[in-house]
Tab-separated table of C-alpha atoms in Angstrom:
chain	number	residue	atom	x	y	z
T	24	MET	CA	-2.892	14.222	16.117
T	25	GLY	CA	0.647	14.880	17.245
T	26	ILE	CA	4.259	14.259	16.585
T	27	HIS	CA	3.363	10.920	15.016
T	28	ARG	CA	2.365	12.764	11.868
T	29	SER	CA	5.967	13.816	11.391
T	30	ARG	CA	6.131	10.527	9.488
T	31	ALA	CA	4.819	12.536	6.549
T	32	LEU	CA	8.271	14.091	6.276
T	33	VAL	CA	9.630	10.787	4.973
T	34	LEU	CA	6.922	10.099	2.519
T	35	ALA	CA	7.927	9.034	-0.317
T	36	THR	CA	3.828	9.264	-0.609
T	37	ALA	CA	5.273	10.198	-4.580
T	38	LEU	CA	6.713	8.565	-7.713
T	39	VAL	CA	10.135	9.444	-9.111
T	40	ALA	CA	10.132	11.304	-12.446
T	41	SER	CA	11.209	9.846	-15.790
T	42	CYS	CA	13.079	11.180	-18.819
T	43	CYS	CA	13.621	10.467	-22.516
T	44	GLY	CA	17.189	9.274	-21.944
T	45	SER	CA	16.405	7.299	-18.825
T	46	VAL	CA	15.710	3.632	-18.166
T	47	GLN	CA	12.065	4.439	-17.489
T	48	ALA	CA	11.622	6.578	-20.609
T	49	LYS	CA	12.968	3.751	-22.789
T	50	GLY	CA	10.130	1.568	-21.545
T	51	LEU	CA	12.412	-0.816	-19.626
T	52	ASN	CA	11.135	-2.538	-16.508
T	53	TYR	CA	13.212	-2.166	-13.350
T	54	LEU	CA	13.440	-2.535	-9.600
T	55	GLY	CA	14.763	0.421	-7.642
T	56	LEU	CA	15.745	1.683	-4.214
T	57	GLN	CA	15.456	5.351	-3.279
T	58	LEU	CA	17.069	6.880	-0.175
T	59	PHE	CA	15.421	10.160	0.821
T	60	ALA	CA	16.982	12.476	3.429
T	61	VAL	CA	14.610	15.262	4.478
T	62	ALA	CA	14.501	18.196	6.902
T	63	GLY	CA	11.280	19.987	7.724
T	64	VAL	CA	8.713	21.340	10.136
T	65	HIS	CA	5.775	19.716	11.920
T	66	LYS	CA	2.893	21.763	13.345
T	67	ASP	CA	-0.050	20.682	15.488
T	68	VAL	CA	-2.034	21.846	18.512
T	69	ALA	CA	1.000	21.239	20.741
T	70	GLY	CA	3.192	23.651	18.790
T	71	THR	CA	5.904	23.578	16.151
T	72	GLN	CA	8.767	21.109	15.903
T	73	TYR	CA	11.714	20.841	13.526
T	74	GLY	CA	13.474	17.638	12.612
T	75	ALA	CA	15.269	15.538	10.009
T	76	GLY	CA	15.285	11.932	8.942
T	77	ILE	CA	16.078	9.461	6.182
T	78	GLY	CA	13.904	6.746	4.715
T	79	PRO	CA	14.219	4.004	2.040
T	80	LEU	CA	11.565	3.545	-0.628
T	81	LEU	CA	11.300	0.496	-2.871
T	82	GLN	CA	10.508	1.202	-6.525
T	83	ALA	CA	9.292	-0.836	-9.503
T	84	ARG	CA	8.126	-0.288	-13.074
T	85	LEU	CA	6.173	-2.981	-14.938
T	86	GLY	CA	4.706	-2.466	-18.389
T	87	GLY	CA	5.462	-1.224	-21.897
T	88	PRO	CA	6.956	1.899	-23.494
T	89	ARG	CA	3.736	3.949	-23.169
T	90	LEU	CA	1.591	2.293	-20.503
T	91	ALA	CA	3.074	0.999	-17.262
T	92	ILE	CA	2.377	0.443	-13.579
T	93	HIS	CA	4.645	2.246	-11.129
T	94	LEU	CA	4.907	0.944	-7.584
T	95	GLU	CA	6.534	2.687	-4.639
T	96	GLY	CA	6.506	1.762	-0.984
T	97	ILE	CA	8.224	1.463	2.329
T	98	PRO	CA	7.546	-1.448	4.707
T	99	VAL	CA	6.297	-0.653	8.196
T	100	VAL	CA	9.379	0.647	10.000
T	101	ALA	CA	10.004	2.695	13.141
T	102	VAL	CA	11.137	6.304	12.795
T	103	PRO	CA	12.742	7.556	16.046
T	104	GLN	CA	12.044	11.192	16.965
T	105	ARG	CA	13.399	13.559	19.562
T	106	ALA	CA	11.454	13.437	22.822
T	107	SER	CA	8.688	16.027	23.167
T	108	ALA	CA	7.754	17.728	26.427
T	109	TYR	CA	4.102	17.210	25.512
T	110	TYR	CA	4.111	13.687	24.012
T	111	GLY	CA	7.227	12.103	25.476
T	112	GLN	CA	9.425	9.751	23.434
T	113	ALA	CA	7.216	9.070	20.420
T	114	THR	CA	8.543	6.545	17.868
T	115	PRO	CA	6.187	6.305	14.881
T	116	SER	CA	5.920	3.086	12.870
T	117	ILE	CA	5.219	3.975	9.255
T	118	GLY	CA	4.182	2.108	6.117
T	119	ILE	CA	3.558	3.737	2.725
T	120	PHE	CA	2.357	2.360	-0.607
T	121	ASN	CA	1.795	4.139	-3.947
T	122	ALA	CA	0.469	2.432	-7.081
T	123	THR	CA	0.043	4.460	-10.279
T	124	LEU	CA	-0.904	3.547	-13.841
T	125	GLY	CA	0.961	5.975	-16.101
T	126	TYR	CA	0.501	6.793	-19.802
T	127	ARG	CA	3.057	8.606	-21.960
T	128	PHE	CA	0.868	10.910	-24.068
T	129	MET	CA	3.799	12.947	-25.418
T	130	PRO	CA	7.449	11.986	-26.019
T	131	ARG	CA	8.546	13.928	-22.930
T	132	MET	CA	5.414	13.968	-20.777
T	133	SER	CA	3.318	11.346	-19.028
T	134	PHE	CA	0.283	11.354	-16.768
T	135	GLY	CA	-0.692	8.791	-14.157
T	136	ILE	CA	-3.534	7.993	-11.791
T	137	GLY	CA	-3.526	5.592	-8.875
T	138	GLU	CA	-3.772	5.301	-5.095
T	139	THR	CA	-1.798	6.275	-2.006
T	140	VAL	CA	-2.073	4.381	1.292
T	141	ILE	CA	-0.386	5.481	4.547
T	142	ASN	CA	-0.413	3.355	7.707
T	143	GLN	CA	1.044	4.429	11.041
T	144	ARG	CA	1.111	3.504	14.715
T	145	THR	CA	2.645	5.761	17.373
T	146	PRO	CA	2.867	5.405	21.168
T	147	LEU	CA	2.483	8.710	23.060
T	148	PRO	CA	3.769	7.813	26.551
T	149	ASN	CA	3.109	11.131	28.277
T	150	LEU	CA	-0.564	10.936	27.276
T	151	GLN	CA	-0.889	7.180	27.932
T	152	GLN	CA	-2.060	6.726	24.363
T	153	VAL	CA	-1.276	4.701	21.261
T	154	VAL	CA	-2.480	6.393	18.083
T	155	SER	CA	-2.936	4.521	14.810
T	156	SER	CA	-4.383	5.527	11.464
T	157	ARG	CA	-4.800	4.468	7.857
T	158	LEU	CA	-5.223	7.106	5.141
T	159	ALA	CA	-6.034	6.250	1.530
T	160	GLY	CA	-7.071	8.119	-1.605
T	161	TYR	CA	-6.461	8.782	-5.285
T	162	ARG	CA	-3.104	10.019	-6.503
T	163	TYR	CA	-2.326	11.929	-9.720
T	164	ALA	CA	1.162	12.242	-11.212
T	165	LEU	CA	2.616	14.386	-14.003
T	166	ARG	CA	6.147	13.863	-15.344
T	167	TYR	CA	8.351	15.867	-17.696
T	168	THR	CA	11.639	14.578	-19.121
T	169	GLU	CA	14.617	15.987	-20.981
T	170	PRO	CA	17.769	14.291	-22.307
T	171	LEU	CA	21.120	15.878	-21.467
T	172	ARG	CA	24.653	15.440	-22.752
T	173	GLY	CA	27.020	12.759	-21.561
T	174	ARG	CA	24.474	9.958	-21.008
T	175	ARG	CA	22.600	12.067	-18.484
T	176	SER	CA	18.966	13.061	-18.214
T	177	LEU	CA	16.767	15.585	-16.421
T	178	GLU	CA	13.638	14.389	-14.628
T	179	ALA	CA	10.807	16.435	-13.102
T	180	ASN	CA	7.780	15.121	-11.236
T	181	LEU	CA	4.653	16.513	-9.612
T	182	GLY	CA	2.415	14.274	-7.507
T	183	VAL	CA	-0.890	15.222	-5.865
T	184	ALA	CA	-3.152	13.269	-3.514
T	185	PRO	CA	-5.966	15.831	-3.089
T	186	THR	CA	-8.096	13.791	-0.687
T	187	LEU	CA	-6.915	11.067	1.685
T	188	TRP	CA	-9.597	9.580	3.925
T	189	GLY	CA	-9.163	7.734	7.174
T	190	SER	CA	-9.482	7.881	10.958
T	191	ASP	CA	-7.239	8.329	13.944
T	192	VAL	CA	-7.826	5.687	16.612
T	193	TYR	CA	-6.691	6.607	20.131
T	194	VAL	CA	-6.261	3.633	22.471
T	195	TYR	CA	-5.600	4.489	26.133
T	196	SER	CA	-3.445	2.434	28.473
T	197	ASP	CA	-5.130	3.553	31.724
T	198	GLY	CA	-7.580	0.655	31.567
T	199	VAL	CA	-10.540	3.031	31.974
T	200	THR	CA	-10.875	5.336	28.974
T	201	ALA	CA	-12.601	3.842	25.937
T	202	PRO	CA	-10.902	4.133	22.523
T	203	VAL	CA	-11.618	7.333	20.613
T	204	VAL	CA	-12.049	7.416	16.817
T	205	LYS	CA	-11.596	10.709	14.958
T	206	PRO	CA	-12.432	10.704	11.219
T	207	GLU	CA	-9.841	12.628	9.251
T	208	GLN	CA	-9.307	14.098	5.775
T	209	ALA	CA	-5.849	14.947	4.452
T	210	ALA	CA	-4.039	16.082	1.303
T	211	GLU	CA	-0.457	15.659	0.108
T	212	ILE	CA	1.622	17.320	-2.627
T	213	ASP	CA	5.193	16.509	-3.589
T	214	ALA	CA	7.555	17.597	-6.344
T	215	SER	CA	11.009	16.439	-7.400
T	216	LEU	CA	13.784	17.383	-9.792
T	217	ALA	CA	16.635	14.975	-10.544
T	218	VAL	CA	19.525	14.216	-12.858
T	219	GLY	CA	19.891	10.636	-14.071
T	220	PHE	CA	23.204	8.926	-14.861
T	221	GLN	CA	23.338	5.805	-17.034
T	222	ARG	CA	25.122	2.879	-15.389
T	223	PRO	CA	25.932	-0.703	-16.485
T	224	TYR	CA	23.204	-2.071	-14.183
T	225	GLY	CA	20.650	0.551	-15.241
T	226	GLU	CA	20.552	4.063	-13.810
T	227	MET	CA	21.374	6.215	-10.781
T	228	LEU	CA	19.498	9.411	-9.964
T	229	LEU	CA	20.431	12.355	-7.746
T	230	GLY	CA	17.805	14.958	-6.975
T	231	LEU	CA	15.878	17.325	-4.769
T	232	ARG	CA	12.407	16.583	-3.419
T	233	ALA	CA	9.887	18.744	-1.559
T	234	LEU	CA	6.557	17.835	0.016
T	235	ASN	CA	3.639	19.296	1.899
T	236	PHE	CA	1.033	17.437	3.973
T	237	SER	CA	-2.011	18.846	5.782
T	238	ALA	CA	-4.967	17.278	7.584
T	239	LYS	CA	-8.193	18.211	9.317
T	240	TYR	CA	-10.786	16.412	11.435
T	241	THR	CA	-13.990	16.001	9.452
T	242	ALA	CA	-16.322	15.928	12.470
T	243	THR	CA	-15.227	19.328	13.781
T	244	GLY	CA	-13.476	20.965	10.828
T	245	LEU	CA	-10.513	21.709	13.082
T	246	ALA	CA	-7.028	21.607	11.604
T	247	GLY	CA	-5.000	18.498	12.286
T	248	ASP	CA	-1.316	18.278	11.481
T	249	ARG	CA	0.757	20.152	8.932
T	250	ASN	CA	4.121	18.948	7.645
T	251	ALA	CA	6.439	20.523	5.100
T	252	GLY	CA	9.901	19.312	4.172
T	253	VAL	CA	12.618	19.377	1.545
T	254	GLY	CA	15.585	17.074	1.043
T	255	LEU	CA	17.958	15.182	-1.226
T	256	PHE	CA	17.492	11.708	-2.640
T	257	VAL	CA	19.535	9.125	-4.484
T	258	GLU	CA	17.944	6.231	-6.362
T	259	PHE	CA	19.391	3.104	-7.972
T	260	ARG	CA	17.424	1.360	-10.728
T	261	LYS	CA	18.247	-2.199	-11.776
T	262	VAL	CA	16.923	-3.118	-15.226
T	263	LEU	CA	14.963	-6.369	-15.338
T	264	PRO	CA	15.796	-8.896	-18.086
């Protein structure tokens, strides 16, 4: 694939951590909004590119003190990129959804399992192509929490999607070339560390998040795209009645 995979830099393909002093650790249900600003590198057959971006992720927790469903997603939105000499002005449209069932097996640790789905569509004008794909697979999440002084809390999270399956579909605009389908396998890892602050409406979190995404074509075994990024995020959680 190409620059369209730079969408992985705004994944938020990951759940935010929880802590013993936090809204989530108390077993309260909430709706949240996370803003993630990231800078990173994208590598593919056309070379290496560096960029930055910001993306919103919607959050939700529904369940009890020990067992709960965590939802995270971003609707399909366009992510403008700098023009590439190889691809032209590519503007990926990205949609992400994570659903995880988590269980608190220790007072300060929880484990979750669920699914990650990534949808994208990107025009590549210089190549007269439109590339679209849908990747899906299991996701595993581990969280550690720690209360701090002054109504604050420390949150750490590790999320892994070891195998995401899907295909890239290349549709040409020349009116002659038939569409090309390339089966693909990918993997994604992300980690975050944040401090939570109790607020009258619920909680606000400030933290650092890093991620790594890599893919390969299953038919040939050739490497696809590689993305790595790190950035800051802020999240607001509104407790549900």
